[in-house]
N, C-alpha and C. Protein backbone atom coordinates (compact mmCIF):
# COMPACT_ATOMS: atom_id res chain seq x y z
N ALA A 1 -120.55 -20.77 -64.39
CA ALA A 1 -119.31 -20.77 -63.62
C ALA A 1 -119.60 -21.28 -62.22
N LEU A 2 -118.61 -21.87 -61.63
CA LEU A 2 -118.72 -22.47 -60.31
C LEU A 2 -117.89 -21.66 -59.32
N ALA A 3 -118.42 -21.43 -58.13
CA ALA A 3 -117.67 -20.70 -57.11
C ALA A 3 -117.21 -21.68 -56.03
N VAL A 4 -115.92 -21.71 -55.78
CA VAL A 4 -115.33 -22.58 -54.76
C VAL A 4 -114.42 -21.71 -53.91
N ALA A 5 -114.64 -21.74 -52.60
CA ALA A 5 -113.82 -20.99 -51.65
C ALA A 5 -113.67 -19.53 -52.07
N GLY A 6 -114.75 -18.94 -52.57
CA GLY A 6 -114.71 -17.54 -52.96
C GLY A 6 -114.13 -17.28 -54.34
N LEU A 7 -113.68 -18.33 -55.03
CA LEU A 7 -113.13 -18.17 -56.38
C LEU A 7 -114.16 -18.58 -57.40
N LYS A 8 -114.28 -17.80 -58.42
CA LYS A 8 -115.21 -18.13 -59.50
C LYS A 8 -114.43 -18.93 -60.55
N LEU A 9 -114.80 -20.18 -60.69
CA LEU A 9 -114.13 -21.06 -61.65
C LEU A 9 -114.86 -21.03 -62.99
N PRO A 10 -114.11 -21.20 -64.08
CA PRO A 10 -114.78 -21.21 -65.39
C PRO A 10 -115.65 -22.45 -65.55
N SER A 11 -116.65 -22.32 -66.39
CA SER A 11 -117.52 -23.46 -66.68
C SER A 11 -116.78 -24.45 -67.57
N LEU A 12 -117.30 -25.63 -67.65
CA LEU A 12 -116.73 -26.66 -68.52
C LEU A 12 -116.71 -26.19 -69.96
N GLU A 13 -117.75 -25.48 -70.37
CA GLU A 13 -117.81 -24.96 -71.74
C GLU A 13 -116.70 -23.93 -71.98
N GLN A 14 -116.45 -23.08 -70.98
CA GLN A 14 -115.39 -22.08 -71.11
C GLN A 14 -114.02 -22.74 -71.21
N VAL A 15 -113.81 -23.77 -70.41
CA VAL A 15 -112.53 -24.50 -70.44
C VAL A 15 -112.37 -25.19 -71.79
N ALA A 16 -113.43 -25.81 -72.29
CA ALA A 16 -113.37 -26.48 -73.58
C ALA A 16 -113.08 -25.48 -74.70
N HIS A 17 -113.69 -24.31 -74.63
CA HIS A 17 -113.45 -23.27 -75.64
C HIS A 17 -111.99 -22.82 -75.60
N ALA A 18 -111.46 -22.60 -74.40
CA ALA A 18 -110.06 -22.18 -74.25
C ALA A 18 -109.11 -23.25 -74.78
N ALA A 19 -109.39 -24.50 -74.48
CA ALA A 19 -108.54 -25.60 -74.96
C ALA A 19 -108.57 -25.68 -76.48
N SER A 20 -109.74 -25.48 -77.05
CA SER A 20 -109.87 -25.49 -78.51
C SER A 20 -109.09 -24.35 -79.13
N ALA A 21 -109.13 -23.17 -78.53
CA ALA A 21 -108.38 -22.01 -79.05
C ALA A 21 -106.88 -22.27 -78.99
N VAL A 22 -106.42 -22.88 -77.90
CA VAL A 22 -104.99 -23.19 -77.78
C VAL A 22 -104.58 -24.19 -78.85
N ARG A 23 -105.39 -25.22 -79.06
CA ARG A 23 -105.08 -26.20 -80.12
C ARG A 23 -105.01 -25.52 -81.48
N GLU A 24 -105.93 -24.60 -81.74
CA GLU A 24 -105.94 -23.89 -83.02
C GLU A 24 -104.70 -23.01 -83.17
N MET A 25 -104.29 -22.32 -82.10
CA MET A 25 -103.09 -21.49 -82.15
C MET A 25 -101.86 -22.32 -82.46
N VAL A 26 -101.74 -23.45 -81.80
CA VAL A 26 -100.59 -24.33 -82.02
C VAL A 26 -100.61 -24.89 -83.44
N ALA A 27 -101.79 -25.27 -83.92
CA ALA A 27 -101.90 -25.79 -85.29
C ALA A 27 -101.50 -24.73 -86.31
N LEU A 28 -101.91 -23.49 -86.09
CA LEU A 28 -101.55 -22.41 -87.02
C LEU A 28 -100.04 -22.15 -86.99
N LYS A 29 -99.44 -22.20 -85.80
CA LYS A 29 -97.99 -22.03 -85.68
C LYS A 29 -97.27 -23.14 -86.44
N GLU A 30 -97.72 -24.38 -86.25
CA GLU A 30 -97.08 -25.51 -86.94
C GLU A 30 -97.26 -25.42 -88.45
N ALA A 31 -98.43 -24.96 -88.90
CA ALA A 31 -98.66 -24.78 -90.33
C ALA A 31 -97.74 -23.69 -90.89
N GLY A 32 -97.56 -22.63 -90.12
CA GLY A 32 -96.64 -21.57 -90.53
C GLY A 32 -95.21 -22.09 -90.61
N ASN A 33 -94.80 -22.88 -89.62
CA ASN A 33 -93.46 -23.45 -89.63
C ASN A 33 -93.24 -24.34 -90.85
N ALA A 34 -94.24 -25.15 -91.17
CA ALA A 34 -94.14 -26.02 -92.35
C ALA A 34 -94.04 -25.19 -93.62
N ALA A 35 -94.79 -24.10 -93.68
CA ALA A 35 -94.75 -23.23 -94.87
C ALA A 35 -93.38 -22.58 -95.01
N ILE A 36 -92.77 -22.18 -93.91
CA ILE A 36 -91.42 -21.60 -93.99
C ILE A 36 -90.44 -22.64 -94.51
N LYS A 37 -90.54 -23.86 -94.00
CA LYS A 37 -89.63 -24.93 -94.47
C LYS A 37 -89.80 -25.18 -95.96
N ALA A 38 -91.02 -24.97 -96.47
CA ALA A 38 -91.30 -25.16 -97.90
C ALA A 38 -91.04 -23.88 -98.70
N SER A 39 -90.46 -22.86 -98.05
CA SER A 39 -90.18 -21.57 -98.67
C SER A 39 -91.44 -20.86 -99.17
N ASN A 40 -92.56 -21.15 -98.53
CA ASN A 40 -93.81 -20.46 -98.87
C ASN A 40 -94.05 -19.40 -97.78
N HIS A 41 -93.27 -18.34 -97.87
CA HIS A 41 -93.26 -17.34 -96.81
C HIS A 41 -94.59 -16.59 -96.67
N LYS A 42 -95.26 -16.32 -97.77
CA LYS A 42 -96.55 -15.61 -97.72
C LYS A 42 -97.57 -16.44 -96.95
N HIS A 43 -97.61 -17.74 -97.21
CA HIS A 43 -98.54 -18.63 -96.50
C HIS A 43 -98.19 -18.67 -95.01
N ALA A 44 -96.89 -18.69 -94.70
CA ALA A 44 -96.45 -18.69 -93.30
C ALA A 44 -96.92 -17.42 -92.60
N ILE A 45 -96.75 -16.28 -93.25
CA ILE A 45 -97.19 -15.00 -92.66
C ILE A 45 -98.69 -15.05 -92.37
N ASP A 46 -99.46 -15.58 -93.31
CA ASP A 46 -100.91 -15.69 -93.12
C ASP A 46 -101.25 -16.56 -91.91
N LYS A 47 -100.55 -17.68 -91.75
CA LYS A 47 -100.82 -18.59 -90.63
C LYS A 47 -100.45 -17.96 -89.30
N TYR A 48 -99.27 -17.32 -89.22
CA TYR A 48 -98.87 -16.67 -87.97
C TYR A 48 -99.81 -15.52 -87.63
N THR A 49 -100.25 -14.77 -88.64
CA THR A 49 -101.18 -13.67 -88.42
C THR A 49 -102.51 -14.19 -87.89
N ALA A 50 -102.97 -15.30 -88.44
CA ALA A 50 -104.22 -15.90 -87.97
C ALA A 50 -104.07 -16.36 -86.52
N GLY A 51 -102.93 -16.90 -86.17
CA GLY A 51 -102.69 -17.31 -84.78
C GLY A 51 -102.69 -16.11 -83.85
N LEU A 52 -102.10 -15.01 -84.28
CA LEU A 52 -102.09 -13.79 -83.46
C LEU A 52 -103.50 -13.23 -83.28
N ALA A 53 -104.34 -13.39 -84.29
CA ALA A 53 -105.71 -12.87 -84.22
C ALA A 53 -106.54 -13.58 -83.15
N LEU A 54 -106.09 -14.76 -82.72
CA LEU A 54 -106.82 -15.51 -81.70
C LEU A 54 -106.52 -15.02 -80.28
N GLY A 55 -105.59 -14.07 -80.15
CA GLY A 55 -105.29 -13.50 -78.84
C GLY A 55 -104.49 -14.41 -77.93
N PRO A 56 -103.36 -14.93 -78.41
CA PRO A 56 -102.56 -15.82 -77.56
C PRO A 56 -101.94 -15.08 -76.38
N PRO A 57 -101.52 -15.85 -75.37
CA PRO A 57 -100.82 -15.21 -74.25
C PRO A 57 -99.51 -14.57 -74.75
N PRO A 58 -98.99 -13.60 -74.02
CA PRO A 58 -97.82 -12.84 -74.50
C PRO A 58 -96.62 -13.66 -74.95
N ALA A 59 -96.24 -14.68 -74.20
CA ALA A 59 -95.06 -15.46 -74.58
C ALA A 59 -95.28 -16.19 -75.90
N PHE A 60 -96.48 -16.71 -76.12
CA PHE A 60 -96.77 -17.41 -77.37
C PHE A 60 -96.90 -16.41 -78.51
N ALA A 61 -97.50 -15.26 -78.23
CA ALA A 61 -97.59 -14.20 -79.25
C ALA A 61 -96.20 -13.76 -79.67
N ALA A 62 -95.26 -13.69 -78.72
CA ALA A 62 -93.88 -13.31 -79.05
C ALA A 62 -93.28 -14.30 -80.04
N VAL A 63 -93.52 -15.58 -79.83
CA VAL A 63 -93.01 -16.61 -80.74
C VAL A 63 -93.63 -16.44 -82.12
N LEU A 64 -94.94 -16.21 -82.17
CA LEU A 64 -95.60 -16.02 -83.46
C LEU A 64 -95.05 -14.80 -84.19
N HIS A 65 -94.83 -13.71 -83.45
CA HIS A 65 -94.23 -12.52 -84.08
C HIS A 65 -92.81 -12.82 -84.56
N GLY A 66 -92.05 -13.55 -83.75
CA GLY A 66 -90.68 -13.90 -84.16
C GLY A 66 -90.67 -14.77 -85.41
N ASN A 67 -91.57 -15.73 -85.46
CA ASN A 67 -91.65 -16.60 -86.64
C ASN A 67 -92.12 -15.82 -87.86
N ARG A 68 -93.09 -14.93 -87.64
CA ARG A 68 -93.56 -14.11 -88.77
C ARG A 68 -92.44 -13.20 -89.26
N ALA A 69 -91.58 -12.73 -88.35
CA ALA A 69 -90.42 -11.93 -88.75
C ALA A 69 -89.52 -12.73 -89.68
N ALA A 70 -89.32 -14.01 -89.37
CA ALA A 70 -88.49 -14.86 -90.23
C ALA A 70 -89.11 -14.98 -91.62
N ALA A 71 -90.43 -15.12 -91.67
CA ALA A 71 -91.11 -15.22 -92.97
C ALA A 71 -90.98 -13.91 -93.75
N HIS A 72 -91.16 -12.79 -93.05
CA HIS A 72 -90.98 -11.49 -93.72
C HIS A 72 -89.55 -11.35 -94.24
N GLN A 73 -88.59 -11.76 -93.42
CA GLN A 73 -87.19 -11.69 -93.84
C GLN A 73 -86.97 -12.54 -95.09
N GLY A 74 -87.58 -13.70 -95.13
CA GLY A 74 -87.45 -14.58 -96.29
C GLY A 74 -88.02 -13.99 -97.56
N MET A 75 -88.99 -13.08 -97.40
CA MET A 75 -89.59 -12.40 -98.56
C MET A 75 -88.87 -11.10 -98.88
N GLY A 76 -87.89 -10.73 -98.04
CA GLY A 76 -87.18 -9.48 -98.26
C GLY A 76 -87.87 -8.27 -97.66
N ASN A 77 -88.90 -8.49 -96.86
CA ASN A 77 -89.63 -7.40 -96.20
C ASN A 77 -88.92 -7.06 -94.88
N ILE A 78 -87.80 -6.40 -94.99
CA ILE A 78 -86.95 -6.16 -93.82
C ILE A 78 -87.63 -5.28 -92.79
N THR A 79 -88.33 -4.24 -93.22
CA THR A 79 -89.01 -3.35 -92.28
C THR A 79 -90.07 -4.10 -91.48
N ASP A 80 -90.86 -4.93 -92.16
CA ASP A 80 -91.89 -5.72 -91.46
C ASP A 80 -91.25 -6.73 -90.51
N ALA A 81 -90.14 -7.32 -90.94
CA ALA A 81 -89.44 -8.28 -90.09
C ALA A 81 -88.93 -7.59 -88.82
N MET A 82 -88.35 -6.40 -88.98
CA MET A 82 -87.85 -5.66 -87.82
C MET A 82 -89.00 -5.28 -86.88
N ALA A 83 -90.12 -4.88 -87.44
CA ALA A 83 -91.27 -4.51 -86.61
C ALA A 83 -91.75 -5.70 -85.80
N ASP A 84 -91.82 -6.88 -86.44
CA ASP A 84 -92.25 -8.07 -85.71
C ASP A 84 -91.25 -8.47 -84.63
N CYS A 85 -89.97 -8.30 -84.89
CA CYS A 85 -88.97 -8.58 -83.85
C CYS A 85 -89.16 -7.65 -82.66
N CYS A 86 -89.42 -6.40 -82.93
CA CYS A 86 -89.65 -5.43 -81.84
C CYS A 86 -90.91 -5.78 -81.05
N ARG A 87 -91.97 -6.20 -81.76
CA ARG A 87 -93.19 -6.61 -81.06
C ARG A 87 -92.90 -7.83 -80.18
N ALA A 88 -92.16 -8.79 -80.72
CA ALA A 88 -91.84 -9.99 -79.95
C ALA A 88 -91.05 -9.63 -78.70
N ARG A 89 -90.08 -8.74 -78.83
CA ARG A 89 -89.27 -8.33 -77.68
C ARG A 89 -90.11 -7.58 -76.66
N ALA A 90 -91.07 -6.78 -77.12
CA ALA A 90 -91.94 -6.04 -76.19
C ALA A 90 -92.83 -7.00 -75.41
N LEU A 91 -93.30 -8.04 -76.08
CA LEU A 91 -94.18 -9.02 -75.43
C LEU A 91 -93.42 -9.93 -74.48
N ASP A 92 -92.19 -10.28 -74.84
CA ASP A 92 -91.38 -11.17 -74.02
C ASP A 92 -89.91 -10.77 -74.13
N PRO A 93 -89.46 -9.90 -73.24
CA PRO A 93 -88.07 -9.42 -73.31
C PRO A 93 -87.02 -10.53 -73.17
N THR A 94 -87.42 -11.70 -72.67
CA THR A 94 -86.48 -12.81 -72.53
C THR A 94 -86.38 -13.68 -73.78
N TYR A 95 -87.18 -13.39 -74.80
CA TYR A 95 -87.19 -14.19 -76.02
C TYR A 95 -85.97 -13.83 -76.87
N ALA A 96 -84.90 -14.58 -76.66
CA ALA A 96 -83.60 -14.26 -77.27
C ALA A 96 -83.60 -14.34 -78.79
N ARG A 97 -84.37 -15.26 -79.35
CA ARG A 97 -84.37 -15.41 -80.80
C ARG A 97 -84.80 -14.12 -81.50
N ALA A 98 -85.75 -13.40 -80.91
CA ALA A 98 -86.19 -12.13 -81.51
C ALA A 98 -85.07 -11.11 -81.47
N ALA A 99 -84.32 -11.09 -80.38
CA ALA A 99 -83.20 -10.14 -80.27
C ALA A 99 -82.11 -10.47 -81.28
N THR A 100 -81.79 -11.74 -81.44
CA THR A 100 -80.72 -12.11 -82.39
C THR A 100 -81.18 -11.88 -83.83
N ARG A 101 -82.45 -12.15 -84.12
CA ARG A 101 -82.95 -11.89 -85.47
C ARG A 101 -82.94 -10.39 -85.76
N LEU A 102 -83.34 -9.59 -84.78
CA LEU A 102 -83.32 -8.14 -84.97
C LEU A 102 -81.89 -7.65 -85.21
N ALA A 103 -80.93 -8.17 -84.46
CA ALA A 103 -79.53 -7.79 -84.66
C ALA A 103 -79.08 -8.17 -86.07
N SER A 104 -79.47 -9.33 -86.53
CA SER A 104 -79.14 -9.78 -87.89
C SER A 104 -79.74 -8.85 -88.93
N LEU A 105 -80.98 -8.44 -88.71
CA LEU A 105 -81.65 -7.52 -89.65
C LEU A 105 -80.97 -6.16 -89.67
N LEU A 106 -80.58 -5.68 -88.50
CA LEU A 106 -79.88 -4.41 -88.44
C LEU A 106 -78.55 -4.48 -89.17
N GLN A 107 -77.87 -5.60 -89.07
CA GLN A 107 -76.63 -5.80 -89.83
C GLN A 107 -76.94 -5.77 -91.33
N GLU A 108 -78.06 -6.40 -91.70
CA GLU A 108 -78.46 -6.47 -93.10
C GLU A 108 -78.72 -5.08 -93.69
N VAL A 109 -79.26 -4.18 -92.87
CA VAL A 109 -79.49 -2.82 -93.36
C VAL A 109 -78.32 -1.90 -93.04
N ARG A 110 -77.24 -2.52 -92.62
CA ARG A 110 -75.96 -1.83 -92.36
C ARG A 110 -76.05 -0.77 -91.27
N ARG A 111 -76.70 -1.19 -90.17
CA ARG A 111 -76.75 -0.32 -89.00
C ARG A 111 -76.21 -1.11 -87.80
N PRO A 112 -74.97 -1.54 -87.87
CA PRO A 112 -74.43 -2.39 -86.80
C PRO A 112 -74.39 -1.69 -85.45
N GLU A 113 -74.34 -0.36 -85.43
CA GLU A 113 -74.31 0.34 -84.13
C GLU A 113 -75.60 0.15 -83.37
N ALA A 114 -76.71 -0.10 -84.06
CA ALA A 114 -78.01 -0.31 -83.40
C ALA A 114 -78.21 -1.77 -83.03
N ALA A 115 -77.41 -2.65 -83.61
CA ALA A 115 -77.55 -4.09 -83.34
C ALA A 115 -77.12 -4.35 -81.93
């Protein structure tokens, strides 16, 4: 690591590793999206879960949880879908898609008062 003006900067290797992890997270998200479009919800869940395992920043993790919720919903796993929506909202309260999906799921389980 390099120190400049009292700040410790990451090494080139650390930056390269971080960039590689970001590329992998995005690739897993895109693979999950493609799997959802192909109605392969189990594969999509696996891809989003793998992306989450890489430790993405909160806003990106919220998107992965929201997308995984859609895949769970597509498989009829309503409880898992609701849990992922709640995780997404906790990570990024401004992520509106998670809130609207959660409201839709609550309607699906006939709890409109909680929506």
